[in-house]
Amino acid sequence: MVAETIKLFIDNDRQMKQSFKWENHLIRKFGAFQLALNNQTVDVKQVKEMKEYMKMQTSSFSYFRSTNLFPIATALTSNEKPQQYFDQTVYYYEELKKEGFKRSVYLPYAAYFLATQLQPSEVPKTIEKAQQCYQMMKENHYWLTSDDDYMLAIILAYSHDDIAAAVEEMEACYSYLNERGISKGNALQTMSHLLTLSSERISQKCDRLLHYASELKKNKIKLDSYSQPILALLAMIDSNSEEVIRVIVETDQELASQDGFGNWSLGRASRNMFSVALVSYCSIQNSSQSAIKAAVQNSIQSVLLAQQVVMVSAIAASTAASNSSSS
């Protein structure tokens, strides 16, 4: 499964590079990756149609435009009725605002998750619980918690019946990992949130995360602060860690040999993130742990979408700062 997904990822990326050459190269790769995880080939015509449809349905200053337009349009094409799902996404976007979530570049992704992963009857209660979850997160980590955590609040609200217990477990994971060498910050907070999707003991899943972090470092698989949270997905794989690491290294080597995936063109940390995420996703799909599959499989691509917008926003801010300083 890993080899087939790698090939599809590379093929999709080449097609997107030809058809959407003016899009940010990292955004293109995320789109190609998302479709590959769904075992889908990019439909260039449909992506272009969705971009136009989204423009027709939103204002010029909408957060569904700018850097969000292409990735959301691409993600929507993985559904049978993309326009219908987009209309539903816009509706849930407004419902999230009514519940107290602020307009931001991150909110459309939370709405997209609601539209594509939940039954309509589940949405109102999930939005209400998500706001409770977000406020608890804010109380515990005021300076770390912001609108880039909206997606996680939605996923956790959907995945947990008892929000207070989930937040308590997040804090326990946060402290456990920090005491063992993981620096405090946004990456650790995201990791601790994702770890609650696994029902394993805190020490068991946190120790596995630490083990994978150490093994990846030994094998020169570097993850930066934006891609570090992907370690939480690895921590949910209860299988031979040596084999998992071997496959990650081979995947990274295969990607590095392809045009557009080198250390200069893409960057080692971004490529490593795709390698780890790809192997994690395939391993979870093949896992016999049905509880983990159910919890994670529906969330992993949305988590990656959320990570995408964090990374792209950082790139945009860096570019703007550079342009400002040079003018």
GROMACS .gro file of C-alpha atoms in nm:
model
  327
    1MET     CA    1   0.000   0.000   0.000
    2VAL     CA    2   0.285   0.241   0.082
    3ALA     CA    3   0.451   0.202  -0.261
    4GLU     CA    4   0.121   0.264  -0.442
    5THR     CA    5   0.048   0.573  -0.234
    6ILE     CA    6   0.398   0.714  -0.297
    7LYS     CA    7   0.354   0.668  -0.672
    8LEU     CA    8   0.012   0.830  -0.669
    9PHE     CA    9   0.144   1.120  -0.462
   10ILE     CA   10   0.428   1.180  -0.708
   11ASP     CA   11   0.200   1.147  -1.013
   12ASN     CA   12  -0.056   1.386  -0.863
   13ASP     CA   13   0.217   1.635  -0.779
   14ARG     CA   14   0.350   1.632  -1.135
   15GLN     CA   15   0.003   1.684  -1.275
   16MET     CA   16  -0.065   1.969  -1.036
   17LYS     CA   17   0.267   2.134  -1.115
   18GLN     CA   18   0.177   2.134  -1.485
   19SER     CA   19  -0.178   2.259  -1.433
   20PHE     CA   20  -0.141   2.493  -1.133
   21LYS     CA   21   0.210   2.628  -1.170
   22TRP     CA   22   0.123   2.961  -1.006
   23GLU     CA   23   0.007   2.800  -0.682
   24ASN     CA   24   0.248   2.780  -0.389
   25HIS     CA   25   0.452   2.460  -0.434
   26LEU     CA   26   0.385   2.343  -0.078
   27ILE     CA   27   0.009   2.395  -0.115
   28ARG     CA   28   0.020   2.196  -0.440
   29LYS     CA   29   0.198   1.911  -0.269
   30PHE     CA   30  -0.052   1.905   0.016
   31GLY     CA   31  -0.333   1.879  -0.237
   32ALA     CA   32  -0.156   1.599  -0.424
   33PHE     CA   33  -0.093   1.423  -0.094
   34GLN     CA   34  -0.451   1.448   0.030
   35LEU     CA   35  -0.582   1.291  -0.289
   36ALA     CA   36  -0.319   1.017  -0.280
   37LEU     CA   37  -0.426   0.920   0.072
   38ASN     CA   38  -0.776   0.878  -0.067
   39ASN     CA   39  -0.635   0.665  -0.350
   40GLN     CA   40  -0.750   0.928  -0.600
   41THR     CA   41  -0.594   1.084  -0.907
   42VAL     CA   42  -0.622   1.460  -0.935
   43ASP     CA   43  -0.905   1.576  -1.160
   44VAL     CA   44  -0.766   1.907  -1.285
   45LYS     CA   45  -1.089   2.013  -1.452
   46GLN     CA   46  -1.291   1.951  -1.138
   47VAL     CA   47  -1.045   2.140  -0.918
   48LYS     CA   48  -1.065   2.440  -1.152
   49GLU     CA   49  -1.444   2.421  -1.152
   50MET     CA   50  -1.451   2.411  -0.773
   51LYS     CA   51  -1.224   2.713  -0.751
   52GLU     CA   52  -1.460   2.908  -0.974
   53TYR     CA   53  -1.766   2.787  -0.783
   54MET     CA   54  -1.611   2.892  -0.452
   55LYS     CA   55  -1.535   3.237  -0.593
   56MET     CA   56  -1.894   3.274  -0.711
   57GLN     CA   57  -2.032   3.178  -0.369
   58THR     CA   58  -1.805   3.395  -0.152
   59SER     CA   59  -1.699   3.758  -0.128
   60SER     CA   60  -1.359   3.892  -0.223
   61PHE     CA   61  -1.256   3.919   0.142
   62SER     CA   62  -1.380   3.577   0.245
   63TYR     CA   63  -1.142   3.345   0.428
   64PHE     CA   64  -1.239   3.083   0.171
   65ARG     CA   65  -1.029   3.284  -0.077
   66SER     CA   66  -0.655   3.358  -0.094
   67THR     CA   67  -0.434   3.073   0.031
   68ASN     CA   68  -0.739   2.866   0.131
   69LEU     CA   69  -0.901   2.860  -0.213
   70PHE     CA   70  -0.687   2.596  -0.380
   71PRO     CA   71  -0.644   2.348  -0.090
   72ILE     CA   72  -1.013   2.348   0.001
   73ALA     CA   73  -1.117   2.320  -0.365
   74THR     CA   74  -0.881   2.025  -0.408
   75ALA     CA   75  -0.999   1.855  -0.089
   76LEU     CA   76  -1.362   1.895  -0.193
   77THR     CA   77  -1.302   1.708  -0.519
   78SER     CA   78  -1.240   1.391  -0.318
   79ASN     CA   79  -1.616   1.388  -0.253
   80GLU     CA   80  -1.885   1.278  -0.497
   81LYS     CA   81  -2.080   1.604  -0.471
   82PRO     CA   82  -1.817   1.872  -0.404
   83GLN     CA   83  -2.041   2.173  -0.462
   84GLN     CA   84  -2.299   2.039  -0.219
   85TYR     CA   85  -2.030   1.981   0.041
   86PHE     CA   86  -1.895   2.331  -0.009
   87ASP     CA   87  -2.240   2.482   0.044
   88GLN     CA   88  -2.265   2.280   0.364
   89THR     CA   89  -1.917   2.395   0.467
   90VAL     CA   90  -2.015   2.762   0.427
   91TYR     CA   91  -2.332   2.702   0.630
   92TYR     CA   92  -2.136   2.541   0.915
   93TYR     CA   93  -1.881   2.822   0.897
   94GLU     CA   94  -2.161   3.064   0.985
   95GLU     CA   95  -2.288   2.832   1.260
   96LEU     CA   96  -1.941   2.820   1.414
   97LYS     CA   97  -1.931   3.200   1.421
   98LYS     CA   98  -2.268   3.209   1.596
   99GLU     CA   99  -2.126   2.983   1.867
  100GLY     CA  100  -1.840   3.227   1.930
  101PHE     CA  101  -1.562   3.111   1.699
  102LYS     CA  102  -1.390   3.408   1.534
  103ARG     CA  103  -1.347   3.461   1.161
  104SER     CA  104  -1.000   3.349   1.065
  105VAL     CA  105  -0.797   3.167   0.801
  106TYR     CA  106  -0.836   2.849   1.010
  107LEU     CA  107  -1.214   2.843   1.059
  108PRO     CA  108  -1.302   2.718   0.707
  109TYR     CA  109  -1.111   2.395   0.777
  110ALA     CA  110  -1.311   2.331   1.092
  111ALA     CA  111  -1.630   2.385   0.892
  112TYR     CA  112  -1.501   2.153   0.620
  113PHE     CA  113  -1.446   1.878   0.876
  114LEU     CA  114  -1.802   1.917   1.002
  115ALA     CA  115  -1.943   1.902   0.649
  116THR     CA  116  -1.745   1.601   0.531
  117GLN     CA  117  -1.707   1.382   0.842
  118LEU     CA  118  -2.024   1.428   1.046
  119GLN     CA  119  -2.391   1.355   0.997
  120PRO     CA  120  -2.597   1.679   1.000
  121SER     CA  121  -2.770   1.569   1.320
  122GLU     CA  122  -2.432   1.548   1.497
  123VAL     CA  123  -2.313   1.897   1.408
  124PRO     CA  124  -2.500   2.129   1.652
  125LYS     CA  125  -2.390   1.936   1.961
  126THR     CA  126  -2.035   1.902   1.828
  127ILE     CA  127  -2.006   2.277   1.769
  128GLU     CA  128  -2.132   2.347   2.121
  129LYS     CA  129  -1.889   2.097   2.275
  130ALA     CA  130  -1.605   2.233   2.059
  131GLN     CA  131  -1.651   2.581   2.203
  132GLN     CA  132  -1.641   2.433   2.555
  133CYS     CA  133  -1.328   2.240   2.462
  134TYR     CA  134  -1.162   2.547   2.315
  135GLN     CA  135  -1.232   2.755   2.625
  136MET     CA  136  -1.083   2.485   2.849
  137MET     CA  137  -0.776   2.469   2.624
  138LYS     CA  138  -0.750   2.848   2.651
  139GLU     CA  139  -0.770   2.835   3.030
  140ASN     CA  140  -0.482   2.587   3.047
  141HIS     CA  141  -0.260   2.748   2.783
  142TYR     CA  142  -0.375   3.104   2.726
  143TRP     CA  143  -0.077   3.216   2.518
  144LEU     CA  144  -0.056   2.898   2.310
  145THR     CA  145  -0.423   2.855   2.229
  146SER     CA  146  -0.554   3.057   1.935
  147ASP     CA  147  -0.761   3.023   1.620
  148ASP     CA  148  -0.516   2.769   1.478
  149ASP     CA  149  -0.657   2.527   1.738
  150TYR     CA  150  -1.014   2.547   1.608
  151MET     CA  151  -0.979   2.231   1.400
  152LEU     CA  152  -0.846   2.031   1.693
  153ALA     CA  153  -1.126   2.156   1.918
  154ILE     CA  154  -1.380   2.033   1.663
  155ILE     CA  155  -1.211   1.694   1.620
  156LEU     CA  156  -1.180   1.642   1.995
  157ALA     CA  157  -1.541   1.744   2.056
  158TYR     CA  158  -1.653   1.492   1.797
  159SER     CA  159  -1.426   1.216   1.928
  160HIS     CA  160  -1.495   1.247   2.302
  161ASP     CA  161  -1.816   1.228   2.502
  162ASP     CA  162  -1.655   1.377   2.813
  163ILE     CA  163  -1.472   1.696   2.716
  164ALA     CA  164  -1.345   1.766   3.067
  165ALA     CA  165  -1.185   1.421   3.087
  166ALA     CA  166  -1.030   1.466   2.742
  167VAL     CA  167  -0.879   1.804   2.837
  168GLU     CA  168  -0.746   1.652   3.159
  169GLU     CA  169  -0.580   1.376   2.956
  170MET     CA  170  -0.431   1.635   2.719
  171GLU     CA  171  -0.270   1.808   3.013
  172ALA     CA  172  -0.135   1.481   3.148
  173CYS     CA  173   0.020   1.401   2.806
  174TYR     CA  174   0.159   1.755   2.780
  175SER     CA  175   0.329   1.731   3.120
  176TYR     CA  176   0.452   1.375   3.065
  177LEU     CA  177   0.621   1.462   2.736
  178ASN     CA  178   0.760   1.793   2.858
  179GLU     CA  179   0.916   1.628   3.162
  180ARG     CA  180   1.093   1.389   2.924
  181GLY     CA  181   1.248   1.642   2.694
  182ILE     CA  182   0.983   1.775   2.454
  183SER     CA  183   0.990   2.154   2.465
  184LYS     CA  184   0.680   2.346   2.565
  185GLY     CA  185   0.498   2.518   2.279
  186ASN     CA  186   0.240   2.480   2.005
  187ALA     CA  187   0.386   2.155   1.869
  188LEU     CA  188   0.367   1.985   2.209
  189GLN     CA  189   0.016   2.114   2.265
  190THR     CA  190  -0.100   1.974   1.930
  191MET     CA  191   0.070   1.641   2.000
  192SER     CA  192  -0.099   1.612   2.339
  193HIS     CA  193  -0.437   1.685   2.180
  194LEU     CA  194  -0.395   1.423   1.909
  195LEU     CA  195  -0.281   1.159   2.156
  196THR     CA  196  -0.624   1.166   2.319
  197LEU     CA  197  -0.761   1.001   2.003
  198SER     CA  198  -0.595   0.682   2.125
  199SER     CA  199  -0.749   0.498   2.420
  200GLU     CA  200  -0.414   0.356   2.534
  201ARG     CA  201  -0.258   0.444   2.869
  202ILE     CA  202  -0.089   0.784   2.879
  203SER     CA  203   0.253   0.639   2.957
  204GLN     CA  204   0.221   0.379   2.681
  205LYS     CA  205   0.141   0.615   2.395
  206CYS     CA  206   0.370   0.895   2.518
  207ASP     CA  207   0.663   0.657   2.557
  208ARG     CA  208   0.602   0.530   2.206
  209LEU     CA  209   0.604   0.888   2.074
  210LEU     CA  210   0.933   0.955   2.251
  211HIS     CA  211   1.078   0.634   2.110
  212TYR     CA  212   0.979   0.726   1.754
  213ALA     CA  213   1.114   1.081   1.798
  214SER     CA  214   1.450   0.934   1.906
  215GLU     CA  215   1.461   0.679   1.625
  216LEU     CA  216   1.370   0.934   1.359
  217LYS     CA  217   1.649   1.161   1.483
  218LYS     CA  218   1.898   0.872   1.469
  219ASN     CA  219   1.795   0.809   1.108
  220LYS     CA  220   1.825   1.178   1.017
  221ILE     CA  221   1.449   1.221   0.959
  222LYS     CA  222   1.416   1.581   1.072
  223LEU     CA  223   1.082   1.735   1.170
  224ASP     CA  224   1.051   2.108   1.237
  225SER     CA  225   0.810   2.273   1.480
  226TYR     CA  226   0.532   2.281   1.220
  227SER     CA  227   0.558   1.912   1.131
  228GLN     CA  228   0.644   1.771   1.476
  229PRO     CA  229   0.279   1.704   1.570
  230ILE     CA  230   0.277   1.424   1.312
  231LEU     CA  231   0.468   1.223   1.574
  232ALA     CA  232   0.138   1.175   1.756
  233LEU     CA  233   0.010   0.972   1.461
  234LEU     CA  234   0.315   0.747   1.478
  235ALA     CA  235   0.252   0.697   1.848
  236MET     CA  236  -0.079   0.530   1.762
  237ILE     CA  237   0.089   0.256   1.559
  238ASP     CA  238   0.130  -0.046   1.783
  239SER     CA  239   0.355  -0.252   1.558
  240ASN     CA  240   0.723  -0.324   1.500
  241SER     CA  241   0.882   0.018   1.535
  242GLU     CA  242   1.201  -0.088   1.354
  243GLU     CA  243   0.994  -0.187   1.052
  244VAL     CA  244   0.796   0.138   1.061
  245ILE     CA  245   1.116   0.345   1.078
  246ARG     CA  246   1.268   0.143   0.793
  247VAL     CA  247   0.967   0.211   0.572
  248ILE     CA  248   0.973   0.582   0.660
  249VAL     CA  249   1.343   0.607   0.566
  250GLU     CA  250   1.281   0.423   0.237
  251THR     CA  251   0.981   0.643   0.162
  252ASP     CA  252   1.183   0.956   0.228
  253GLN     CA  253   1.466   0.831   0.005
  254GLU     CA  254   1.222   0.758  -0.275
  255LEU     CA  255   1.063   1.102  -0.250
  256ALA     CA  256   1.403   1.273  -0.229
  257SER     CA  257   1.500   1.114  -0.560
  258GLN     CA  258   1.203   1.278  -0.735
  259ASP     CA  259   1.205   1.618  -0.900
  260GLY     CA  260   1.058   1.883  -0.669
  261PHE     CA  261   1.113   1.687  -0.348
  262GLY     CA  262   1.479   1.761  -0.281
  263ASN     CA  263   1.628   1.950   0.013
  264TRP     CA  264   1.650   2.270  -0.192
  265SER     CA  265   1.319   2.255  -0.379
  266LEU     CA  266   1.088   2.134  -0.099
  267GLY     CA  267   1.305   2.124   0.210
  268ARG     CA  268   1.402   1.824   0.418
  269ALA     CA  269   1.161   1.892   0.706
  270SER     CA  270   0.857   1.922   0.477
  271ARG     CA  271   0.951   1.609   0.283
  272ASN     CA  272   1.012   1.421   0.608
  273MET     CA  273   0.666   1.526   0.726
  274PHE     CA  274   0.506   1.379   0.412
  275SER     CA  275   0.707   1.059   0.456
  276VAL     CA  276   0.605   1.014   0.819
  277ALA     CA  277   0.241   1.107   0.753
  278LEU     CA  278   0.217   0.871   0.456
  279VAL     CA  279   0.357   0.572   0.644
  280SER     CA  280   0.149   0.656   0.953
  281TYR     CA  281  -0.170   0.671   0.749
  282CYS     CA  282  -0.102   0.345   0.567
  283SER     CA  283  -0.004   0.171   0.891
  284ILE     CA  284  -0.318   0.287   1.068
  285GLN     CA  285  -0.532   0.172   0.776
  286ASN     CA  286  -0.371  -0.171   0.797
  287SER     CA  287  -0.397  -0.181   1.175
  288SER     CA  288  -0.613  -0.441   1.347
  289GLN     CA  289  -0.688  -0.187   1.622
  290SER     CA  290  -1.036  -0.091   1.505
  291ALA     CA  291  -1.084   0.166   1.782
  292ILE     CA  292  -0.777   0.360   1.669
  293LYS     CA  293  -0.877   0.330   1.303
  294ALA     CA  294  -1.223   0.469   1.373
  295ALA     CA  295  -1.090   0.758   1.579
  296VAL     CA  296  -0.797   0.855   1.360
  297GLN     CA  297  -0.885   0.763   1.004
  298ASN     CA  298  -1.167   1.018   0.988
  299SER     CA  299  -0.949   1.287   1.141
  300ILE     CA  300  -0.599   1.245   0.999
  301GLN     CA  301  -0.658   1.425   0.670
  302SER     CA  302  -0.834   1.710   0.846
  303VAL     CA  303  -0.541   1.733   1.088
  304LEU     CA  304  -0.307   1.753   0.789
  305LEU     CA  305  -0.524   2.024   0.636
  306ALA     CA  306  -0.498   2.218   0.961
  307GLN     CA  307  -0.120   2.173   0.968
  308GLN     CA  308  -0.108   2.287   0.608
  309VAL     CA  309  -0.271   2.620   0.678
  310VAL     CA  310  -0.040   2.676   0.978
  311MET     CA  311   0.266   2.617   0.759
  312VAL     CA  312   0.139   2.820   0.465
  313SER     CA  313   0.039   3.109   0.692
  314ALA     CA  314   0.389   3.107   0.841
  315ILE     CA  315   0.539   3.115   0.491
  316ALA     CA  316   0.310   3.402   0.391
  317ALA     CA  317   0.400   3.598   0.705
  318SER     CA  318   0.771   3.537   0.648
  319THR     CA  319   0.743   3.649   0.286
  320ALA     CA  320   0.552   3.961   0.384
  321ALA     CA  321   0.810   4.049   0.650
  322SER     CA  322   1.092   3.996   0.401
  323ASN     CA  323   0.923   4.214   0.141
  324SER     CA  324   0.856   4.483   0.401
  325SER     CA  325   1.216   4.492   0.521
  326SER     CA  326   1.349   4.516   0.168
  327SER     CA  327   1.121   4.800   0.063
   0.00000   0.00000   0.00000
